Short mmCIF file of C-alpha atoms in Angstrom, two decimals:
data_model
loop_
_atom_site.label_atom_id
_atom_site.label_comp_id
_atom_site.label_asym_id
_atom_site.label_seq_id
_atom_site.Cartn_x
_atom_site.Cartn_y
_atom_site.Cartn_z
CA UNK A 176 99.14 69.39 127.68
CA UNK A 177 96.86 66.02 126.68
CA UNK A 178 95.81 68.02 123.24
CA UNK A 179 99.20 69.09 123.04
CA UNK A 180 101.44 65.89 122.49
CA UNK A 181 98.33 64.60 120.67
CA UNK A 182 99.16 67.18 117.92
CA UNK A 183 103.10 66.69 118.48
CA UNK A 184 102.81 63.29 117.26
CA UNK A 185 100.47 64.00 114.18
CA UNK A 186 102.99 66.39 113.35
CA UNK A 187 105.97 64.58 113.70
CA UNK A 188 104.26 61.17 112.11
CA UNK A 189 102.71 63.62 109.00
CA UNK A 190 105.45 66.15 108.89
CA UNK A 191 105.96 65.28 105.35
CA UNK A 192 102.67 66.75 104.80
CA UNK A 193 103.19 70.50 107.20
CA UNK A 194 105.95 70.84 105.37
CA UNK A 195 104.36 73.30 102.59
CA UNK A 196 103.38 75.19 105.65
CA UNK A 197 105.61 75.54 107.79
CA UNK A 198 108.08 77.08 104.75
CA UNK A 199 104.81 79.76 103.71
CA UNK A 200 104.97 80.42 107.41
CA UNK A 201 108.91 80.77 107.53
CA UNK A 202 109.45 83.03 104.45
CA UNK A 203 106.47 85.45 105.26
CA UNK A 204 107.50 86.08 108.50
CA UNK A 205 110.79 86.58 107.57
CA UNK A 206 110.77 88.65 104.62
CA UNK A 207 107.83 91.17 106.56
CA UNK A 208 110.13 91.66 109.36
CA UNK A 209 113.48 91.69 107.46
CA UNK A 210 111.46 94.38 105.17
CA UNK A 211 110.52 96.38 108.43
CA UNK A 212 114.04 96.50 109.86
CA UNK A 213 115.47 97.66 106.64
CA UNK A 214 113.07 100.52 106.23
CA UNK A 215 113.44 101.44 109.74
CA UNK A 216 117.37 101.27 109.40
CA UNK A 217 117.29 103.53 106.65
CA UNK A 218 115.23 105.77 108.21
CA UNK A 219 117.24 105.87 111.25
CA UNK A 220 120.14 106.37 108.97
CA UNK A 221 118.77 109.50 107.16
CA UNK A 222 117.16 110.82 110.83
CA UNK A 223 120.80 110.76 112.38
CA UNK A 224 122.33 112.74 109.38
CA UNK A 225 119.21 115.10 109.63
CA UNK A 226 120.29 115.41 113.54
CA UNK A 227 124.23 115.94 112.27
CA UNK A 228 122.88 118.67 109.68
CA UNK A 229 120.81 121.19 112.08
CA UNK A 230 122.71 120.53 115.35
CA UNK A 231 120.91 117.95 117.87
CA UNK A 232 116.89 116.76 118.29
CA UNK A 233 115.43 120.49 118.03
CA UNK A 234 116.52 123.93 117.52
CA UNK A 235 115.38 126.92 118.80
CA UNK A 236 115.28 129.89 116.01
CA UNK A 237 113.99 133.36 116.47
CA UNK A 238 114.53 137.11 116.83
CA UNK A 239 112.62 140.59 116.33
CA UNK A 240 112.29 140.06 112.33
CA UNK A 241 115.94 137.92 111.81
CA UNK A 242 117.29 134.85 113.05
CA UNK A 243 120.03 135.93 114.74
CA UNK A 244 121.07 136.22 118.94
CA UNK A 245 123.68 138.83 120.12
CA UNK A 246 125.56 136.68 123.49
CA UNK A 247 124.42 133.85 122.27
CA UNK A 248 126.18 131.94 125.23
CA UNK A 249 123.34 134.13 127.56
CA UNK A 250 120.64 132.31 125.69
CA UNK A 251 122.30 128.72 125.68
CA UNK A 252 122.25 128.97 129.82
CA UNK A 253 119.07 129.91 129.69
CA UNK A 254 117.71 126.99 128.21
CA UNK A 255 120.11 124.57 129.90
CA UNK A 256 118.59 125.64 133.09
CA UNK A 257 115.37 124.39 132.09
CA UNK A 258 115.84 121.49 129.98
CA UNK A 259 117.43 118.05 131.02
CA UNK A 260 120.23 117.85 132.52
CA UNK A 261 121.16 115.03 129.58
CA UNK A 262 120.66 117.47 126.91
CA UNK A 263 123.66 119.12 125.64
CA UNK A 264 123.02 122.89 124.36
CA UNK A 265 124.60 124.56 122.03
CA UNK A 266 125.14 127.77 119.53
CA UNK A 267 125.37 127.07 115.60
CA UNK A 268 126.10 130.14 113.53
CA UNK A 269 125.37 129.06 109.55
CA UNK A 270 125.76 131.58 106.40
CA UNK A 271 125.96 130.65 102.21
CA UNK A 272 128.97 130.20 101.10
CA UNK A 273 128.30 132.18 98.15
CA UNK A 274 131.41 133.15 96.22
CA UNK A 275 133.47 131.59 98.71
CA UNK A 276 135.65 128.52 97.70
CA UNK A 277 138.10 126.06 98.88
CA UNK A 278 142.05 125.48 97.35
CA UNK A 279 144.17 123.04 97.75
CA UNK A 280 147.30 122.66 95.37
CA UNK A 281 146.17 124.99 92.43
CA UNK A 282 142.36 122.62 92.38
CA UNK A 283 139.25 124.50 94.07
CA UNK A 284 136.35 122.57 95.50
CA UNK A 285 132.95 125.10 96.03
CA UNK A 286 130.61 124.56 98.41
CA UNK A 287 127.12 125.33 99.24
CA UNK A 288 126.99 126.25 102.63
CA UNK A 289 129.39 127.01 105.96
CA UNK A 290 128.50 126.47 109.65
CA UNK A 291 130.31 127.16 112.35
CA UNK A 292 129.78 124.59 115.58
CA UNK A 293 131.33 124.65 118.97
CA UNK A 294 133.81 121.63 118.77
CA UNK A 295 133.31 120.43 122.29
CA UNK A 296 129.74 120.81 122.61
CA UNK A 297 129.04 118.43 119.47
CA UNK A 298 131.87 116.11 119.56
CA UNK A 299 129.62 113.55 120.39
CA UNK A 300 126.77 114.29 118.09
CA UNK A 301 129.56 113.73 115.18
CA UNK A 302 131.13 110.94 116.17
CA UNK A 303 128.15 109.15 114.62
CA UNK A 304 129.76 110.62 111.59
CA UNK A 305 131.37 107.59 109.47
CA UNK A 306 134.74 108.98 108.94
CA UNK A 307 137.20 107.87 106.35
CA UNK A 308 139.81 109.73 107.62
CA UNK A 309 140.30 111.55 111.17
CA UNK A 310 137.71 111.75 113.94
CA UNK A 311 135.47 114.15 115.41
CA UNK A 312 137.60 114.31 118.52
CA UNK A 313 140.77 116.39 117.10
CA UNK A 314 138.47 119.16 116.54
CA UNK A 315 139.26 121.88 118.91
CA UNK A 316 141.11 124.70 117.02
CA UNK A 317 139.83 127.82 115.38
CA UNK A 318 141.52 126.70 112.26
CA UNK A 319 140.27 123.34 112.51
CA UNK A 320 137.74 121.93 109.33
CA UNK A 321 135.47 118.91 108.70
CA UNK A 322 135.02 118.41 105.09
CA UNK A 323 132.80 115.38 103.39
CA UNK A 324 134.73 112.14 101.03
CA UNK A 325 133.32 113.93 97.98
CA UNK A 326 135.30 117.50 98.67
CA UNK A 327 137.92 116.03 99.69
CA UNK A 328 138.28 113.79 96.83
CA UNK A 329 137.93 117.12 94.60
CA UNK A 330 140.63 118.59 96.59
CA UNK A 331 142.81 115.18 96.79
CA UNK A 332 143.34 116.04 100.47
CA UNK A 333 143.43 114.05 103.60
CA UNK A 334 143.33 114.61 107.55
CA UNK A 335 146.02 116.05 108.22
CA UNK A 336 146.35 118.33 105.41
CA UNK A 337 146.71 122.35 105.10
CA UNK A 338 143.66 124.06 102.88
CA UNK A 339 143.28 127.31 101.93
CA UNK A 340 139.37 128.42 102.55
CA UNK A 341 139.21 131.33 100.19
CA UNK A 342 136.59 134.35 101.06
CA UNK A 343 135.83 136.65 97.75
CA UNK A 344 132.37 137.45 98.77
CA UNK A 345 133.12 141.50 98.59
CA UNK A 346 135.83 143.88 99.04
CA UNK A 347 139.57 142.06 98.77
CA UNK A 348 139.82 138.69 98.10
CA UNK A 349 140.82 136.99 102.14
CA UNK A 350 142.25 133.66 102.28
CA UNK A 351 142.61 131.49 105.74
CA UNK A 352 145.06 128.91 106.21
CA UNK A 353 142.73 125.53 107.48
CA UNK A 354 143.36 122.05 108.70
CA UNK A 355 141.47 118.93 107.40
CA UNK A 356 140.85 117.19 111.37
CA UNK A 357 138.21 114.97 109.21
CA UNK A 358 136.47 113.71 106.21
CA UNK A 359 133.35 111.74 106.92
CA UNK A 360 131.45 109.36 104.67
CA UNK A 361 128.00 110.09 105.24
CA UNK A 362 128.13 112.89 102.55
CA UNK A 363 124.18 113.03 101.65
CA UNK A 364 121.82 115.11 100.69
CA UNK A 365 122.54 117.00 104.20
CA UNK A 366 126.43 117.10 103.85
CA UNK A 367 127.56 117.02 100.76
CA UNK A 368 128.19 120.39 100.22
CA UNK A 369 128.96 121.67 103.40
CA UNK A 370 131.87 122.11 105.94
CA UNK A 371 131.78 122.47 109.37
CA UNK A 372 134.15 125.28 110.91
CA UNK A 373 134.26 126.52 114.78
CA UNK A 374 131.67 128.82 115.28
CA UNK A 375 134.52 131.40 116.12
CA UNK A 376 135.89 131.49 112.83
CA UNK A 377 132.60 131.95 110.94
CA UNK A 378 131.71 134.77 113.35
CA UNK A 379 134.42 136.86 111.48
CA UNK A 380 133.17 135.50 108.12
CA UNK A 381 130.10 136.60 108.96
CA UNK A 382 131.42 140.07 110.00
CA UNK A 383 129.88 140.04 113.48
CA UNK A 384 130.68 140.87 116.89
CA UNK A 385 132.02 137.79 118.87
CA UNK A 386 129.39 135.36 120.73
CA UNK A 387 126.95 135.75 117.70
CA UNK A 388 124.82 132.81 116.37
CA UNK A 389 121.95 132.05 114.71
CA UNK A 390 120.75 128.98 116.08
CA UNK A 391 120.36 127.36 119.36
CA UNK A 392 120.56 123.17 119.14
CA UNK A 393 119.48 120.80 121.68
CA UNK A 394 120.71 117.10 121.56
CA UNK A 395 119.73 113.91 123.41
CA UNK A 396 122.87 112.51 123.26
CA UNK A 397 121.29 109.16 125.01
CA UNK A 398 118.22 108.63 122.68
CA UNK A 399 115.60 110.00 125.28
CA UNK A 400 114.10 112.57 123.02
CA UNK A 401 110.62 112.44 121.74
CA UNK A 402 108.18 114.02 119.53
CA UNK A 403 105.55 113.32 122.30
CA UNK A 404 108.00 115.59 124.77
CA UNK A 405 108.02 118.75 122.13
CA UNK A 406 105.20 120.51 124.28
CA UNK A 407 106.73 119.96 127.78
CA UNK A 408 110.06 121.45 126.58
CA UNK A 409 107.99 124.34 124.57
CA UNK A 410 106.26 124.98 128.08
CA UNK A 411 109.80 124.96 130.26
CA UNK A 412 111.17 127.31 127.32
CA UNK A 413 108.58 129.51 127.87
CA UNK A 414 109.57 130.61 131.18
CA UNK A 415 112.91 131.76 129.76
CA UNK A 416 112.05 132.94 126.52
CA UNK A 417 109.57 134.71 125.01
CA UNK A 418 107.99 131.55 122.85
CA UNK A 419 106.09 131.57 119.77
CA UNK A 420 103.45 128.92 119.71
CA UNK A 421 104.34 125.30 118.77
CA UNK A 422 104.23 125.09 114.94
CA UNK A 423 103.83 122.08 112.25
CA UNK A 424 106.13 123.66 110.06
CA UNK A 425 108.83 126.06 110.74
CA UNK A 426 107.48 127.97 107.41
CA UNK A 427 104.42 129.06 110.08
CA UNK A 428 106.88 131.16 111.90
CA UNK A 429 109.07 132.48 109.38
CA UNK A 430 105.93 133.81 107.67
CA UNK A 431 105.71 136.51 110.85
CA UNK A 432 109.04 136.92 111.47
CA UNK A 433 110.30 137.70 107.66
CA UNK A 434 106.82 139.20 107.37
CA UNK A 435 105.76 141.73 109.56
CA UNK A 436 108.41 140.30 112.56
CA UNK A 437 107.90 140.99 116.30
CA UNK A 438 107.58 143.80 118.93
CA UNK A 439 110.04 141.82 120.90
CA UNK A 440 111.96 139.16 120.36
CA UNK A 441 110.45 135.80 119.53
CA UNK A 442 111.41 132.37 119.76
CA UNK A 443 110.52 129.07 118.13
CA UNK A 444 111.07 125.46 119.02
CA UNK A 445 111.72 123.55 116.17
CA UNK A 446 112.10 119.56 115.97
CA UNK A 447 113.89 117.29 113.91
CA UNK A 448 110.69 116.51 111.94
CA UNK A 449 109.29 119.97 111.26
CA UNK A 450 113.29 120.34 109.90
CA UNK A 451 112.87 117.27 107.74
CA UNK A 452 109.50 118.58 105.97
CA UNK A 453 110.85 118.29 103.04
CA UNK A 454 111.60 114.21 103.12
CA UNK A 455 108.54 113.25 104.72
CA UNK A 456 107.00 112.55 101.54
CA UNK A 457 109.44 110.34 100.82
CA UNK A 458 109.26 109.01 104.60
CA UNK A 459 105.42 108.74 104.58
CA UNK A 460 106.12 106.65 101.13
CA UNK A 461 108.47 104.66 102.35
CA UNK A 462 106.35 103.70 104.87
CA UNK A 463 103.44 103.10 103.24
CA UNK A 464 104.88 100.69 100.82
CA UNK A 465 106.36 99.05 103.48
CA UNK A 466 103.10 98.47 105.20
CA UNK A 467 101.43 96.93 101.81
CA UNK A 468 103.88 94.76 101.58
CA UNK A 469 104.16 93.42 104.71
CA UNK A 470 100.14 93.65 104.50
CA UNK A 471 100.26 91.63 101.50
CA UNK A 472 102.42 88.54 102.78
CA UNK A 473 100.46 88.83 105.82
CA UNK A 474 97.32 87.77 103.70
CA UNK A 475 99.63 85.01 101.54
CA UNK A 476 100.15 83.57 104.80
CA UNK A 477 96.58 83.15 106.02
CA UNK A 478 95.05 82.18 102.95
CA UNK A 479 97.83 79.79 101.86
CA UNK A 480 98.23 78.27 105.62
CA UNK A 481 94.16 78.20 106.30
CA UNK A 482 93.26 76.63 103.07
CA UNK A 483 96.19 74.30 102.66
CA UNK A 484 95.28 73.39 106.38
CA UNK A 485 91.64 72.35 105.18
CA UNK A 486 92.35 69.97 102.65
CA UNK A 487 94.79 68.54 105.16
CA UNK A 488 91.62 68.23 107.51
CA UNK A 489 89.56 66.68 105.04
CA UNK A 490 92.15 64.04 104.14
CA UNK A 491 92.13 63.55 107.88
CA UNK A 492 88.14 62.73 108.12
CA UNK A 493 88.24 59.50 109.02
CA UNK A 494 90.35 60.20 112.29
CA UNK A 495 87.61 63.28 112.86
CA UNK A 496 84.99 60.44 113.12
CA UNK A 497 87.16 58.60 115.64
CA UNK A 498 87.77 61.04 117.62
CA UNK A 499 84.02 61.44 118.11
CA UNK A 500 83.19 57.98 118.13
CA UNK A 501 84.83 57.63 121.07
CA UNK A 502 83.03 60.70 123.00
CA UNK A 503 84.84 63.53 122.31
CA UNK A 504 82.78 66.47 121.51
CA UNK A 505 83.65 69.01 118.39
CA UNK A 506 85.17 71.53 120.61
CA UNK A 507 88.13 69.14 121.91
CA UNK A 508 88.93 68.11 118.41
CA UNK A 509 89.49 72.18 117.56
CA UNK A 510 91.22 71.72 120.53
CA UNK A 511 93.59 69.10 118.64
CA UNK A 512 93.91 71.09 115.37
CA UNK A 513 94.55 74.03 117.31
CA UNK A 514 97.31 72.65 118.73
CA UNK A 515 98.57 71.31 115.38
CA UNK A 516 98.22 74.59 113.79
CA UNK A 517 99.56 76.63 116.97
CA UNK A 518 102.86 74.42 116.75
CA UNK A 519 103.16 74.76 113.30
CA UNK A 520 103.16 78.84 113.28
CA UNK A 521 104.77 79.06 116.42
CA UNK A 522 108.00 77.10 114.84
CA UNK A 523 106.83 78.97 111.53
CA UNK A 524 107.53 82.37 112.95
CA UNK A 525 110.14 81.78 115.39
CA UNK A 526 112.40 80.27 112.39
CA UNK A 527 111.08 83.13 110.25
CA UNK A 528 112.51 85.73 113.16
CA UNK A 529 115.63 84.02 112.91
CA UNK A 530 115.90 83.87 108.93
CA UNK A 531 115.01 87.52 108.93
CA UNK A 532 118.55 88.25 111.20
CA UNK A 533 120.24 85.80 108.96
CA UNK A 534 119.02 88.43 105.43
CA UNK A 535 119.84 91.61 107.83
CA UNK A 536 123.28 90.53 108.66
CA UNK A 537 123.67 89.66 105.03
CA UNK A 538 122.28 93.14 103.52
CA UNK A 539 124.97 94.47 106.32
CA UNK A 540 127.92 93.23 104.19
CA UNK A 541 126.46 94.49 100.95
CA UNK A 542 127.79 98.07 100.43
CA UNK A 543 125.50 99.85 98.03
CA UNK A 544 126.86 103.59 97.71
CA UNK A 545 127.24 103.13 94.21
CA UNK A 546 123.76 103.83 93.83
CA UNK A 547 123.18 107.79 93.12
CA UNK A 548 121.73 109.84 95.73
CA UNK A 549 120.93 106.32 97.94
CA UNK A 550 123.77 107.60 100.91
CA UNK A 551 120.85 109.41 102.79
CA UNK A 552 119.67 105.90 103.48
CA UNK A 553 123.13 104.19 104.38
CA UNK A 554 125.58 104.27 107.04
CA UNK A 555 129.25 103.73 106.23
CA UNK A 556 128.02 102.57 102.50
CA UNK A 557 125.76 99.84 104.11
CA UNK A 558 121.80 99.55 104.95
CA UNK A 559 121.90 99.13 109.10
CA UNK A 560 118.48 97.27 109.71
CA UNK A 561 117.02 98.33 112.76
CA UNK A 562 115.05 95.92 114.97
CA UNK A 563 112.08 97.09 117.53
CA UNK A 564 110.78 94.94 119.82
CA UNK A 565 107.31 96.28 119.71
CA UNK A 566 106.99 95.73 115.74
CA UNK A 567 108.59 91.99 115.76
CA UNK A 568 105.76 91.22 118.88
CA UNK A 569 102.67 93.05 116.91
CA UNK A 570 103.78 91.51 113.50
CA UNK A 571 104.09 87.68 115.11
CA UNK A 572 101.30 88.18 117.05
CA UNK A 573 98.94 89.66 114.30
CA UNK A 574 100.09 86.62 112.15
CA UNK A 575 99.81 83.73 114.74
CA UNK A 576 96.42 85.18 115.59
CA UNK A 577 94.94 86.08 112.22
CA UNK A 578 96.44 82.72 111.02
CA UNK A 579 94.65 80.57 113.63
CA UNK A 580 91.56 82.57 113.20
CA UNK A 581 91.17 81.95 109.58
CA UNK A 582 92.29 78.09 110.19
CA UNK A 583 89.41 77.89 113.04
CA UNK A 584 86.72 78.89 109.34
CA UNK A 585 88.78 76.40 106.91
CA UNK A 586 87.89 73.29 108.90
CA UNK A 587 84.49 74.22 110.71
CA UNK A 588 82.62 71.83 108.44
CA UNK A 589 84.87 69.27 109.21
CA UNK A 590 84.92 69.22 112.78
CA UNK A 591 81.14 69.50 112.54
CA UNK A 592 80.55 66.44 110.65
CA UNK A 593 79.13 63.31 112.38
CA UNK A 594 80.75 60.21 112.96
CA UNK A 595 78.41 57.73 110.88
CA UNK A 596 79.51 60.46 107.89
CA UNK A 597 83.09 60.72 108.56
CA UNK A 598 83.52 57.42 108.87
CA UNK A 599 81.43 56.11 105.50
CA UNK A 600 83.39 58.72 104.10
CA UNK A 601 86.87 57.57 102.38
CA UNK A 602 89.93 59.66 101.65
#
């Protein structure tokens, strides 16, 4: 506490001189966390739409040499009864569109792919859907649709509306009578071309018996799923299904089962990330440069702070010889420079915390869906910065301790210098 208002009042009576500091301090900080929540927002962003897009956290995809599961509810009970209790289960049946079109008014709006979901089961996986117009919750008929902004701006439609979902895939041309419940924003790379029917609808597209799908989705409708949990479900799985090893890439298991296939049917647990193979170069890159930069004003802070620190030190000599003229030894003095220098990046970093909200609530405002093929990253039109607690505490701690470190070098000479030197010596 002694070395402590010793340093308050050198700061306060020299604060003209921390000042340089203190705003190297302020802007690093803020600008490596505000760069970390902004990365990790838009990776959150593009993780839920990934989640939206293949039905929940994993999926579970098999058969003897197809993808496919005949009483498909049999299956979903089966691995309700040994999963969570918070995990909500369902069946996804999804097919190519093809030839197969939407009309609305004379104008036709094609589309890339259909899939069928149970409405009730993944209400609340879509309601972290954006939606422009409508709402995941008036989804419940089997004439019911969910179309993205940029159909339904081909169509000039809106909830509410009757479509005409036209089927000319083979044989005479079928047309079904549709309702738009919903047109949702978050059209990306994942949605864009694709519209979500009940499952019992696109069973008959499909030309299959009823209770057919082709996919099994498991969602954590509370956040508690993990990567680190994949093996533990795989093993509870595996005492209801017959389960095919746990896999990097779900590319390992299609290889047998479009290859040779199986003597009996064969299942796979598939996670959000093996689905998302394809992005995670751009994941992994995203990353990366996020890391170098934050790495980089990491290092602008300790060199600028440490060396701008020493020449304060030196200017400071006289008081250095002093302090040790009247007994105190070299290691009490670090003491008192410590302090100075712990004050100064504690108040450095707390303001930079704070300036770093200030820059995410301000990106927040800044709608940016003009940009082409940037909606992946965006939520509603906007970047969403995401804070963790463990990355603010492991960046201000690697920065207050790095920092102090490197100022501990910059003024070793100093502090070691006698006090016949430091005080011949003028500033």
């Amino acid at each position: 506490m002694y070395y402590f208002k010793i340093s308050s009042r050198s700061l306060l009576s020299k604060w003209r001189q921390y000042v340089s500091l203190f705003l190297v301090s302020m802007f690093g900080v803020a600008i490596s966390l505000f760069l970390m929540f902004v990365v990790k927002g838009m990776l959150s962003s593009m993780a839920t739409k990934a989640k939206m897009y293949y039905g929940g956290d994993m999926q579970i995809l098999g058969g003897y040499d197809y993808i496919e599961y005949y009483h498909a509810s049999k299956y979903v009970e089966k691995v309700k009864s040994v999963l969570p209790e918070n995990a909500i289960v369902s069946k996804r049946l999804s097919a190519r569109a093809k030839n197969s079109f939407l009309l609305y008014e004379g104008t036709e709006a094609r589309f890339r792919q259909v899939i069928g979901i149970e409405f009730d089961k993944e209400q609340s996986l879509f309601e972290n859907y954006n939606f422009v117009e409508g709402s995941a919750s008036l989804l419940s008929g089997k004439y019911d649709i969910l179309l993205s902004e940029p159909i339904a701006k081909m169509l000039s439609v809106h909830a509410g509306d009757q479509i005409t979902f036209v089927d000319n895939r083979s044989g005479p041309v079928d047309t079904v009578p549709f309702v738009v419940k919903g047109i949702f924003r978050d059209s990306s790379i994942f949605g864009m071309y694709t519209v979500y029917f009940n499952i019992d609808y696109v069973v008959e597209f499909v030309n299959e018996e009823a209770d057919y799908a082709n996919r099994i989705c498991v969602y954590f409708p509370d956040g508690s799923y993990s990567k680190k949990m994949l093996s533990k479900y795989h093993k509870a799985l595996s005492t209801v299904l017959n389960m095919y090893p746990l896999v990097e890439t779900k590319e390992d298991f299609y290889d047998v089962l479009y290859g040779p296939g199986f003597t009996e049917e064969t299942y796979c647990l598939v996670s959000i990330e093996s689905s998302m193979e394809e992005l995670q170069l751009i994941i992994d890159a995203m990353n990366w440069v996020s890391m170098l930069v934050v790495a980089t004003l990491i290092v602008i802070i300790i060199v600028g702070v440490s060396s701008t620190y020493r020449v304060l030190v030196l200017k400071r000599i006289n008081e250095i010889g002093i302090y040790k003229a009247i007994g105190m030894n070299r290691f009490k003095i670090y003491r008192i420079l410590l302090s100075e220098a712990s004050c100064l990046m504690t108040c450095g970093c707390i303001a930079g915390f704070v300036f770093s909200l200030i820059l995410s609530g301000i990106i927040r405002c800044i709608n940016l869906s003009f940009i082409p093929a940037f909606d992946v990253f965006l939520a509603n039109g906007v970047i969403i910065p995401r804070l963790e607690f463990s990355n603010i505490v492991v960046v201000l701690l690697f920065v207050f301790v790095t920092t102090l470190s490197a100022v501990v070098l910059s003024i070793r000479k100093a502090v070691e210098i006698t006090p016949v030197q430091a005080l011949a010596t003028t500033e």
